[in-house]
Coordinates of C-alpha atoms and ligand atoms in Angstrom, one line a residue:
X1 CA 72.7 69.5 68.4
X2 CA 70.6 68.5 71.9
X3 CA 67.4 70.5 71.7
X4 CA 68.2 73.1 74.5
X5 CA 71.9 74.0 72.9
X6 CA 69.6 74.8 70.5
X7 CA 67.5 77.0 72.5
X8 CA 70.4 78.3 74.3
X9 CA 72.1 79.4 70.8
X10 CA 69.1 81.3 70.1
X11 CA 67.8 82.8 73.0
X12 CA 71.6 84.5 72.9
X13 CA 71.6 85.4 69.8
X14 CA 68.3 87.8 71.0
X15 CA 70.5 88.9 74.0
X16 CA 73.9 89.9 71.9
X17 CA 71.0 91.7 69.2
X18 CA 69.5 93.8 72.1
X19 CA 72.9 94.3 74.0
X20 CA 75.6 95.0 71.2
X21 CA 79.1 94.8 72.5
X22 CA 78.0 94.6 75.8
X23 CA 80.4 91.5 76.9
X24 CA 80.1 91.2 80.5
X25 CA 76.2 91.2 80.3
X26 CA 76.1 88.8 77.9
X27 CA 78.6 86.6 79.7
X28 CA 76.8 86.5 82.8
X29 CA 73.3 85.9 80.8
X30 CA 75.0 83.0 79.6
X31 CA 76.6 81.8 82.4
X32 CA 72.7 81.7 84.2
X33 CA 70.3 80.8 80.8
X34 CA 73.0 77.3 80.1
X35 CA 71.6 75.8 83.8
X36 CA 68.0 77.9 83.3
X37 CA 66.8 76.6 80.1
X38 CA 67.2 72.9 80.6
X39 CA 65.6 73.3 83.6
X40 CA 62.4 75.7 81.8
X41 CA 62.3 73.2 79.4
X42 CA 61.1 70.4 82.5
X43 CA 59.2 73.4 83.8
X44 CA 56.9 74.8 81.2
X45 CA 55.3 77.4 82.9
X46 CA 57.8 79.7 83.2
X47 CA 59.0 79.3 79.7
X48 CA 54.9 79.7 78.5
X49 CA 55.0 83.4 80.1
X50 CA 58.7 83.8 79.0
X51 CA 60.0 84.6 82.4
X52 CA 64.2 84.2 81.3
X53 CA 63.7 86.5 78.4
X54 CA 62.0 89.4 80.7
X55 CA 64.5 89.1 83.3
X56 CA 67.4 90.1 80.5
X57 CA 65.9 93.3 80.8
X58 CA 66.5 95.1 83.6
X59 CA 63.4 97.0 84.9
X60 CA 65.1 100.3 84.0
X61 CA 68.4 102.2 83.5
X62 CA 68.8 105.7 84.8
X63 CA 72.7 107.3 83.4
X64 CA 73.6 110.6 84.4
X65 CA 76.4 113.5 84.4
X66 CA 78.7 114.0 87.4
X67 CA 80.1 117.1 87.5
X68 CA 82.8 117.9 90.8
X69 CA 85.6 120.1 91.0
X70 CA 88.6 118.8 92.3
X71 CA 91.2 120.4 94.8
X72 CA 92.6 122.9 91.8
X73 CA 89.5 124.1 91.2
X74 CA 89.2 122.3 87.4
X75 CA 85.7 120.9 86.3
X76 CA 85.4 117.3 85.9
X77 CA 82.9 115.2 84.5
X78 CA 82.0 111.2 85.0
X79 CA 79.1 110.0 84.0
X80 CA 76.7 108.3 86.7
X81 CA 74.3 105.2 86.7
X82 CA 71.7 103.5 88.1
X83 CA 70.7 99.9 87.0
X84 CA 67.1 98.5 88.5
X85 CA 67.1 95.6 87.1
X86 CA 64.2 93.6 89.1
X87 CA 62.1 94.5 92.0
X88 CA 60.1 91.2 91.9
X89 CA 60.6 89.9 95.3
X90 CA 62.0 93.4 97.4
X91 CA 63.1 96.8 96.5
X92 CA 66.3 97.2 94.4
X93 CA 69.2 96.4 96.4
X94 CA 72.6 95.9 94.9
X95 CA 76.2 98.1 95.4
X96 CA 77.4 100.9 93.7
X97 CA 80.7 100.7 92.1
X98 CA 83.8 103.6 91.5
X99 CA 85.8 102.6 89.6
X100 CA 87.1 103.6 85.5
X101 CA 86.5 100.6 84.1
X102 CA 82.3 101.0 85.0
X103 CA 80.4 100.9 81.7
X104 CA 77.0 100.4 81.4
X105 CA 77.5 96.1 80.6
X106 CA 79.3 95.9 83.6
X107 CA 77.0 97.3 85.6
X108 CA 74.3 95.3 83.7
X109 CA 75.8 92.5 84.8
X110 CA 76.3 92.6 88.1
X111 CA 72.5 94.2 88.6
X112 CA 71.8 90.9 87.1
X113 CA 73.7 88.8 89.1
X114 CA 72.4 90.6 91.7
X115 CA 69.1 89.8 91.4
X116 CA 69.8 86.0 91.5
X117 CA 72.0 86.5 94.4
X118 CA 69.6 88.3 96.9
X119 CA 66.7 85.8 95.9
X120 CA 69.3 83.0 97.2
X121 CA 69.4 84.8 100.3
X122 CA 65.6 84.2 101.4
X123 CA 65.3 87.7 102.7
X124 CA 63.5 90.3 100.3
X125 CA 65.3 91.7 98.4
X126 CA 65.3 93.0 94.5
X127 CA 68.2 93.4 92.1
X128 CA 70.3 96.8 91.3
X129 CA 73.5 98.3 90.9
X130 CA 75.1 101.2 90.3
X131 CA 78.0 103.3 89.9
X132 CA 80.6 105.2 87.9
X133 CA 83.7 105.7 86.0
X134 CA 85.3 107.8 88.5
X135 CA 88.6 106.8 90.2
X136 CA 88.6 107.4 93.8
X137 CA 92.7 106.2 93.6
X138 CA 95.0 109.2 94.2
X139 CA 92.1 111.9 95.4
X140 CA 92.1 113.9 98.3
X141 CA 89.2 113.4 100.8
X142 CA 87.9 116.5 99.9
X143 CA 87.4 115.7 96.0
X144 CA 86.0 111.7 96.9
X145 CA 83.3 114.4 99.2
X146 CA 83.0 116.6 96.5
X147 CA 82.4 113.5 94.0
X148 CA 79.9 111.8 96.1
X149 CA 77.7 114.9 96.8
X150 CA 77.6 115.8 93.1
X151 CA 76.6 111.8 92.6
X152 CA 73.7 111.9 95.2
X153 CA 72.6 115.0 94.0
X154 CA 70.9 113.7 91.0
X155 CA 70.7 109.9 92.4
X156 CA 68.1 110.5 95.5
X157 CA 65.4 111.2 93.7
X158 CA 65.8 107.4 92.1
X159 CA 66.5 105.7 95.2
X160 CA 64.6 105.0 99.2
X161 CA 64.6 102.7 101.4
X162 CA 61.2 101.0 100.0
X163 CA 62.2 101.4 96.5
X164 CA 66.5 101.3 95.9
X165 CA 68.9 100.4 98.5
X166 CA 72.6 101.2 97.2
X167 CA 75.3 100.0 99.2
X168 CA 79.2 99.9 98.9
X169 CA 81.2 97.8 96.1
X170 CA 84.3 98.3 94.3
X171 CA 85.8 102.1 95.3
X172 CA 83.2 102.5 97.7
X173 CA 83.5 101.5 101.6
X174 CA 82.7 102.9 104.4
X175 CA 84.5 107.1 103.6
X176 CA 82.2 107.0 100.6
X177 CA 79.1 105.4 102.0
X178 CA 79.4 108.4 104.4
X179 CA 79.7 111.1 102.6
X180 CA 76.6 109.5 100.1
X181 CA 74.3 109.5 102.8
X182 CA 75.0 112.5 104.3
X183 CA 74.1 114.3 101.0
X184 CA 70.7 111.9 100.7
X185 CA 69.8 113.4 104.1
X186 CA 70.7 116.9 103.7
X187 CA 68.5 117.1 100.5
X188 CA 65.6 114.7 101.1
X189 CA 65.6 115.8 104.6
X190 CA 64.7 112.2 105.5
X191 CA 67.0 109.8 107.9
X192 CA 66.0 106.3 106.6
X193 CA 67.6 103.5 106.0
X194 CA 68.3 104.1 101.9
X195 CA 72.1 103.0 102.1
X196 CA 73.7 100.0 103.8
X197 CA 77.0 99.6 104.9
X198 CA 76.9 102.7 106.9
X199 CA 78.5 104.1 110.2
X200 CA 77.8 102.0 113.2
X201 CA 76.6 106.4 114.6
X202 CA 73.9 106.4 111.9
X203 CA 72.0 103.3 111.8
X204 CA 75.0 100.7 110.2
X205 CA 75.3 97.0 111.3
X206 CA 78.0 95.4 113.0
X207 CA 79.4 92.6 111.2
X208 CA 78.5 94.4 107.7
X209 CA 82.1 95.0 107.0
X210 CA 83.0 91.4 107.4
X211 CA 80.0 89.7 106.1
X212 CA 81.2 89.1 102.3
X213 CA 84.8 87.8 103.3
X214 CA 83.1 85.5 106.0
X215 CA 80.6 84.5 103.8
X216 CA 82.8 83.3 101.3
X217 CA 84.5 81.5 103.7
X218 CA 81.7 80.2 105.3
X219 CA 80.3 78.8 102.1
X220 CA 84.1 77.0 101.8
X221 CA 83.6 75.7 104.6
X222 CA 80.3 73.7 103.8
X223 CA 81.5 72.5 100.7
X224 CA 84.4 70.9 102.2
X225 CA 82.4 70.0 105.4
X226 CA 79.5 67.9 102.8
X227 CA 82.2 66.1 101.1
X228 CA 84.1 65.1 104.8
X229 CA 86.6 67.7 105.2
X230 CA 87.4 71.2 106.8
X231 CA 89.4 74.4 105.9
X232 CA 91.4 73.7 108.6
X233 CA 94.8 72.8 108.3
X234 CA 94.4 73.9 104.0
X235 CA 96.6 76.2 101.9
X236 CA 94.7 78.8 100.2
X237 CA 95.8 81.7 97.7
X238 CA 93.4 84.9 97.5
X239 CA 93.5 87.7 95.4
X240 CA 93.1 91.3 96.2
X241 CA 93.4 93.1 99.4
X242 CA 90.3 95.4 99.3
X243 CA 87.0 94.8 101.5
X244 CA 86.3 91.5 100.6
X245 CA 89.6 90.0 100.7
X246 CA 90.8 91.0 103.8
X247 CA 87.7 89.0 105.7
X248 CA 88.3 86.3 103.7
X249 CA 91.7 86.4 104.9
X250 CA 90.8 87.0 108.1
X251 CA 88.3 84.1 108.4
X252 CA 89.9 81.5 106.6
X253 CA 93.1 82.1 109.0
X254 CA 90.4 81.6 112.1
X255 CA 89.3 78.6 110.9
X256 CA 93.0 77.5 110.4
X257 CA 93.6 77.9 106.9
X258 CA 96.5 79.2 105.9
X259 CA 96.4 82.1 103.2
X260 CA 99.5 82.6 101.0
X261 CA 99.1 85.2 98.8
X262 CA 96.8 88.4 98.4
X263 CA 97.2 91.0 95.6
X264 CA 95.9 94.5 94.3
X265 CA 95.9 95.9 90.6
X266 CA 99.5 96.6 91.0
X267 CA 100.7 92.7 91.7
X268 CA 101.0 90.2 94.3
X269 CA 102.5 89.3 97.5
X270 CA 103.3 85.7 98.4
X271 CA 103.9 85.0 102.3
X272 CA 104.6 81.4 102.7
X273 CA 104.2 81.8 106.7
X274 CA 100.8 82.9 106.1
X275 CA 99.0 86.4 106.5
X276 CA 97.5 86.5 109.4
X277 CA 97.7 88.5 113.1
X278 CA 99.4 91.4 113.3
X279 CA 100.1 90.9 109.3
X280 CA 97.2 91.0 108.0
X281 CA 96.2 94.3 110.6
X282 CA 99.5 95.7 108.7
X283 CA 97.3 95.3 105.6
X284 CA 93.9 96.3 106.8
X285 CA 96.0 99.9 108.0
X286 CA 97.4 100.3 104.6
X287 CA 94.8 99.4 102.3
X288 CA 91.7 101.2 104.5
X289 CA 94.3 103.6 106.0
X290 CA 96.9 104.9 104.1
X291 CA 95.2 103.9 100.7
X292 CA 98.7 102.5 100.0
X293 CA 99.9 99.8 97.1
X294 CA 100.4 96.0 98.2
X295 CA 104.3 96.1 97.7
X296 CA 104.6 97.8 101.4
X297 CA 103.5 94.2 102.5
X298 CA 106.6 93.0 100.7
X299 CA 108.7 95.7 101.8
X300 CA 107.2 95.4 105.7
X301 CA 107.7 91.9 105.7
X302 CA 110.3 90.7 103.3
X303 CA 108.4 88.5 101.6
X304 CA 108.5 88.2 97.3
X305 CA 106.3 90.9 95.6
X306 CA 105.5 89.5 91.8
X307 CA 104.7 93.0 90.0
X308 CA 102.0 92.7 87.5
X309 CA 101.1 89.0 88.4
X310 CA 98.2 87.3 89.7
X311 CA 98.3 85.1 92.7
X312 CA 96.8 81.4 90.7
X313 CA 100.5 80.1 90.2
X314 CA 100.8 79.6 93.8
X315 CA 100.4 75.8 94.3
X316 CA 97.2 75.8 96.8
X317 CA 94.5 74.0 97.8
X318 CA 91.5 76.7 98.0
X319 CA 91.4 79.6 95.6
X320 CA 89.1 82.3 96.6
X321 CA 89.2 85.1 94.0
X322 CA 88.1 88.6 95.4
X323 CA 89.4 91.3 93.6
X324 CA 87.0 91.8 90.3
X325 CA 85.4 90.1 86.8
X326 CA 87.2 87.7 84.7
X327 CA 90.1 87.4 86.9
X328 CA 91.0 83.5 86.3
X329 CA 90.9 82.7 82.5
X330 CA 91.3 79.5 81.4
X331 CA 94.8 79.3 81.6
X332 CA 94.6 80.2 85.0
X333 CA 91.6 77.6 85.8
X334 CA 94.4 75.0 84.5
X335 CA 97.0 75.9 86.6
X336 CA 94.8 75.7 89.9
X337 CA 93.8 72.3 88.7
X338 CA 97.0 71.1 88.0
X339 CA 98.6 72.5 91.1
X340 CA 96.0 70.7 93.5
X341 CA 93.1 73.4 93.9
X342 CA 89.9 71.3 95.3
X343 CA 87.6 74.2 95.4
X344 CA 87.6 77.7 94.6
X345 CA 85.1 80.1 96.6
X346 CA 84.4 83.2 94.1
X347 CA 84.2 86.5 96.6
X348 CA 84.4 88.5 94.0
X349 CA 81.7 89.0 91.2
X350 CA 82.1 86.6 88.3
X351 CA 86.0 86.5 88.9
X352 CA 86.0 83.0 86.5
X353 CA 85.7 83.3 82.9
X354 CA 83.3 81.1 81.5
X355 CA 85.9 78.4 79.8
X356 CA 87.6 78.3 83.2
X357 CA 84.3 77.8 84.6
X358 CA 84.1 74.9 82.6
X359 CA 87.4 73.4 83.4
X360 CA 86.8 73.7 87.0
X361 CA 83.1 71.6 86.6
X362 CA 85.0 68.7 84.2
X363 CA 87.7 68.3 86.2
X364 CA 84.6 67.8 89.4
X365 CA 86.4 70.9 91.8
X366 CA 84.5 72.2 94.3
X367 CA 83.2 75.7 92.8
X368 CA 81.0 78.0 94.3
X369 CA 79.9 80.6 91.9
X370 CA 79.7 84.8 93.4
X371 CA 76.1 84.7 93.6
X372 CA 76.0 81.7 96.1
X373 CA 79.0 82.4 97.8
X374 CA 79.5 86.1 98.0
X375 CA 75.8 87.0 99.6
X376 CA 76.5 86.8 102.8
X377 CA 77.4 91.3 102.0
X378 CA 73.9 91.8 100.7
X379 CA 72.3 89.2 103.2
X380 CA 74.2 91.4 106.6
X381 CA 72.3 94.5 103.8
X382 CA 69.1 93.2 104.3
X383 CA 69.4 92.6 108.0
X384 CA 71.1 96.4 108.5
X385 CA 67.2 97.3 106.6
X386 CA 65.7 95.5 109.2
X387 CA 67.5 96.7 112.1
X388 CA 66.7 100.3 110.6
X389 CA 63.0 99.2 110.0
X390 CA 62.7 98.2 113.7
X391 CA 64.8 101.3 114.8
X392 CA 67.2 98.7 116.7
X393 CA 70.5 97.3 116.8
X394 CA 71.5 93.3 117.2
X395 CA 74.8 92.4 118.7
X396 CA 77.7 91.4 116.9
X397 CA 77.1 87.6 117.7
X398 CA 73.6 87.7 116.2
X399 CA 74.4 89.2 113.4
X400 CA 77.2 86.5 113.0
X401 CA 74.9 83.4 113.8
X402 CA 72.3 84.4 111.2
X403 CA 74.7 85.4 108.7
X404 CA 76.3 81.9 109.4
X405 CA 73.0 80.4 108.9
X406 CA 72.6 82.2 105.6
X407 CA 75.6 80.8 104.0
X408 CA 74.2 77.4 105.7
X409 CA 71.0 77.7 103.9
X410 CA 72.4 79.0 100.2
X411 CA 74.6 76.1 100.3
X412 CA 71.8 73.8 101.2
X413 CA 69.9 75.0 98.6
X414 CA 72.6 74.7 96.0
X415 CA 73.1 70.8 96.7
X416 CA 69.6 70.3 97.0
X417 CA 69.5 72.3 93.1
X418 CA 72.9 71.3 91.9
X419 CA 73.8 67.3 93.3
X420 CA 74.4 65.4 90.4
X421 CA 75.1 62.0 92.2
X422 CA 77.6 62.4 94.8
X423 CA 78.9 65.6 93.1
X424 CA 77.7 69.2 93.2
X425 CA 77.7 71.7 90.5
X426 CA 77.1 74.5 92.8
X427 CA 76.5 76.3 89.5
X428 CA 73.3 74.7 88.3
X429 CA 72.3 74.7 91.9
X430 CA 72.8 78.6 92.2
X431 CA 71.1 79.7 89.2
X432 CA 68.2 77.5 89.4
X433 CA 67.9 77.9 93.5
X434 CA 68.0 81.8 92.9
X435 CA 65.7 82.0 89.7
X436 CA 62.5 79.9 91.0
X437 CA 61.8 82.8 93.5
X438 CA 61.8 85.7 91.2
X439 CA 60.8 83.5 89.0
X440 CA 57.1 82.7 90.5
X441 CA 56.9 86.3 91.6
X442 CA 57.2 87.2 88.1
X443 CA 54.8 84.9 86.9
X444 CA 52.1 85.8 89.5
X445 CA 52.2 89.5 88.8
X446 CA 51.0 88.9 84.9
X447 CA 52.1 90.7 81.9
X448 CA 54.6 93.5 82.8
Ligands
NDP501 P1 87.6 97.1 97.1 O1 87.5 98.3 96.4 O2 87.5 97.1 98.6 O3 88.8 96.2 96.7 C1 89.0 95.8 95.4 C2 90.3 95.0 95.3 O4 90.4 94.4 94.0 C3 91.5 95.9 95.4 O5 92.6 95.2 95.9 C4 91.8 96.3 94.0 O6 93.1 96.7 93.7 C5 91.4 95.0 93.3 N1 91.0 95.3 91.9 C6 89.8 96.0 91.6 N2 89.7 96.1 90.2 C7 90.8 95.4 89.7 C8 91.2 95.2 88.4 N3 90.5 95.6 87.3 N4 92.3 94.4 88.3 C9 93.0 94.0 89.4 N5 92.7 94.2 90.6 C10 91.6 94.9 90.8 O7 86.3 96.2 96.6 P2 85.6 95.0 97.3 O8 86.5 94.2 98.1 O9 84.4 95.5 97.9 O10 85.1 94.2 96.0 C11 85.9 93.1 95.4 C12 85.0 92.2 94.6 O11 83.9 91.7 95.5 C13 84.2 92.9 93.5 O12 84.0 92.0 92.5 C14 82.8 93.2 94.1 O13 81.8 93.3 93.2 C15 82.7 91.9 95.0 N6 81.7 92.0 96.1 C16 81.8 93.0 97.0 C17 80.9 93.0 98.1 C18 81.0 94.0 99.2 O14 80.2 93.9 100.1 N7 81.9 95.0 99.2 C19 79.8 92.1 98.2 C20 79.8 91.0 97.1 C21 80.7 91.1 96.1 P3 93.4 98.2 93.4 O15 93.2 98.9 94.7 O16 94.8 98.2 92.9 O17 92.4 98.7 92.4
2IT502 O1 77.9 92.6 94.9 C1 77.3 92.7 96.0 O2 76.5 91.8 96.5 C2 77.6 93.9 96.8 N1 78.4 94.7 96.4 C3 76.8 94.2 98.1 C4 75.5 94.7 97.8 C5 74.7 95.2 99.0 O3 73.6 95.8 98.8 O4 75.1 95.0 100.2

């Protein structure tokens, strides 16, 4: 065995030890210490102060009970978390998640993924998340309120706009964000700016709604564009029809993709004229809206509705998962390939499983892992902290251009990380392009 399998096998051996059953964590650990180590292993001084190891553990953890009453008046209880997982280079900054499947691994993961992610973005920010198993699907208004005031209650006292800056994820757009930091204000009795995504009335950004869909699509575009070639004209297949997906949607279509497919937990829809224009404002409405299921697109439109399924058997030529974790397996990965997919543009959060992963580098496709091509949300973050630092606003077409020039920049760095001849593993070049930052921070500060 090479010497840094070697390394790799035991350095995750100490991970799984410290983080029993804890799957997603140690997935994306993985996933980041496979390019890391060989790359330590040239660079000794970040392995001499054991820089990888520390940043398996986040910073700290803060869990606690959510207690709301819903409409009925019954007593509920979900239990809350917090995950700062590395302030090195900015204050916490990372989403906050509803949803019933939230454990503590999966928010472990994503507040490291996080961290990697927001380094990439050259602006400075740290790595959280947060969250909790409570399902938003099928409440009233009143109870999401109820829940979110309950949440904040014990979570301010964590969180500010120099130390943790939550923003929306899974279950938790623009209605939650709302009712989050109305509750931080009431009770700190401080109008900062601790949350992003909020109301354009109380200090949001324009453009922060679209910025993870556009992003991803952005980043598609610059893959293509280095090896010659353009979304335009291109079939692509996306899945979900929440936040991220609908901008992907949205921008893929303006750049003159066309987007077959789009899905929620329910099924899929396939529209072989392409969801676009007055379609795809039919599924903004009912997703955002009317908090309706993705069949009423079928029904609306009288296109085929494929209960149950995921959207990777669609023959297509870009994939850009956007829905959640560990939503292409292998299998899936080997369908894509053998139907024609040339690069796949992850808008969700680790959407590939680690073996498809691997399928999609041997067989050379075009992948861009979340934390490259998902950032442009957090990037449009960190400029909404700006804009609430300087106590001003930029228009929608600045926003745009530098969020543009973001995507412009992670990509850069990823070829410049991640060419391997005329080839890019936009994997390597993620991880290592997003650790060196932390990484030297790290190093600098000493022992800690
Ligand atoms: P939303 O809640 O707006 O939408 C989520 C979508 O994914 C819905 O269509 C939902 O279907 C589907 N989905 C969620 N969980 C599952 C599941 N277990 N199985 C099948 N489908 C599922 O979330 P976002 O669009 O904000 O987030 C989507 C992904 O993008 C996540 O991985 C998130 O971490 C990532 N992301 C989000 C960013 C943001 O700015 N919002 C930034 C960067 C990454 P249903 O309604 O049926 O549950
Ligand atoms: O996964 C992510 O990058 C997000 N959910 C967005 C985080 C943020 O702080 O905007």
């Amino acid at each position: 065995m090479a010497k840094t399998d070697q390394e790799l096998q035991q350095f995750m051996e100490r991970v799984r030890q410290r983080n029993p059953g804890e799957e997603e964590f140690q997935q994306a650990v993985h996933e980041v210490a496979a390019t890391i180590i060989p790359y330590i292993d040239q660079h000794p001084g970040y392995k001499e102060v054991n820089v990888l190891e520390r940043l398996t553990e986040p910073d700290r953890i803060i869990i606690f009970r959510v207690a709301w009453e819903d409409d009925k008046g019954t007593v509920h209880v979900n239990r809350g978390y917090r995950v700062q997982h590395s302030n090195a280079i900015g204050p916490y900054k990372g989403g906050i998640r509803f949803h019933p499947s939230v454990t503590l691994s999966v928010l472990k993961f994503l507040a490291f993924e996080q961290t990697f992610k927001n380094s990439l973005t050259g602006l400075p920010m740290g790595g959280g998340k947060g969250g909790s198993d409570f399902d938003p699907k099928g409440k009233s208004d009143r109870e999401v309120m109820h829940f979110c005031q309950s949440f904040m209650t014990e979570l301010y006292r964590y969180i500010g706009h120099f130390t943790d800056v939550p923003a929306g994820d899974i279950g938790v757009g623009a209605r939650e964000i709302s009712y989050l930091f109305g509750q931080y204000k009431r009770i700190s009795n401080l109008f900062t700016g601790v949350l992003t995504g909020k109301g354009l009335a109380f200090g949001g950004s324009l453009i922060r709604t679209e910025a993870t869909g556009y992003g991803a699509a952005y980043f598609m575009q610059d893959m293509l564009r280095h090896v010659g070639e353009d979304i335009d004209g291109k079939t692509a297949i996306v899945s979900g029809s929440g936040n991220v997906a609908q901008y992907t949607i949205e921008k893929v279509s303006q750049l003159g993709g066309k987007v077959l497919t789009a899905s929620d937990s329910s099924g899929f829809v396939y529209d072989k004229d392409g969801i676009h224009g007055d379609r795809l404002e039919f599924l903004k409405e009912l997703k955002n809206v009317k908090r309706g299921r993705i069949k009423a697109y079928a029904d609306e439109f009288g296109v085929e509705f494929y209960a149950g399924k995921r959207p990777w058997g669609v023959p297509a030529e870009l994939a850009f998962p956007a829905a959640t974790q560990n939503e292409i397996t292998a299998e899936d990965a080997k369908t894509l390939i053998k139907n024609g997919c040339r690069a796949v543009s992850e808008g969700a959060n680790m959407p590939t499983e680690q073996d498809g992963i691997d399928l999609f580098l041997d067989a050379k496709i075009m992948f861009a892992p979340s934390k490259a091509a998902n950032a442009g949300g957090v990037a449009v973050s960190g400029l909404e902290m700006t804009q609430n630092s300087m106590r001003l606003s930029w228009s929608r077409d600045e926003l745009d251009q530098r969020l543009r020039k973001i995507m412009a920049d992670i990509h850069e760095k990823c070829v410049h990380y991640g060419s391997e001849g005329a080839w890019c593993n936009y994997l390597k070049g993620a991880n290592i392009g997003g650790f060196i930052k932390v990484a030297d921070a790290i190093k600098s500060y000493g022992v800690m």
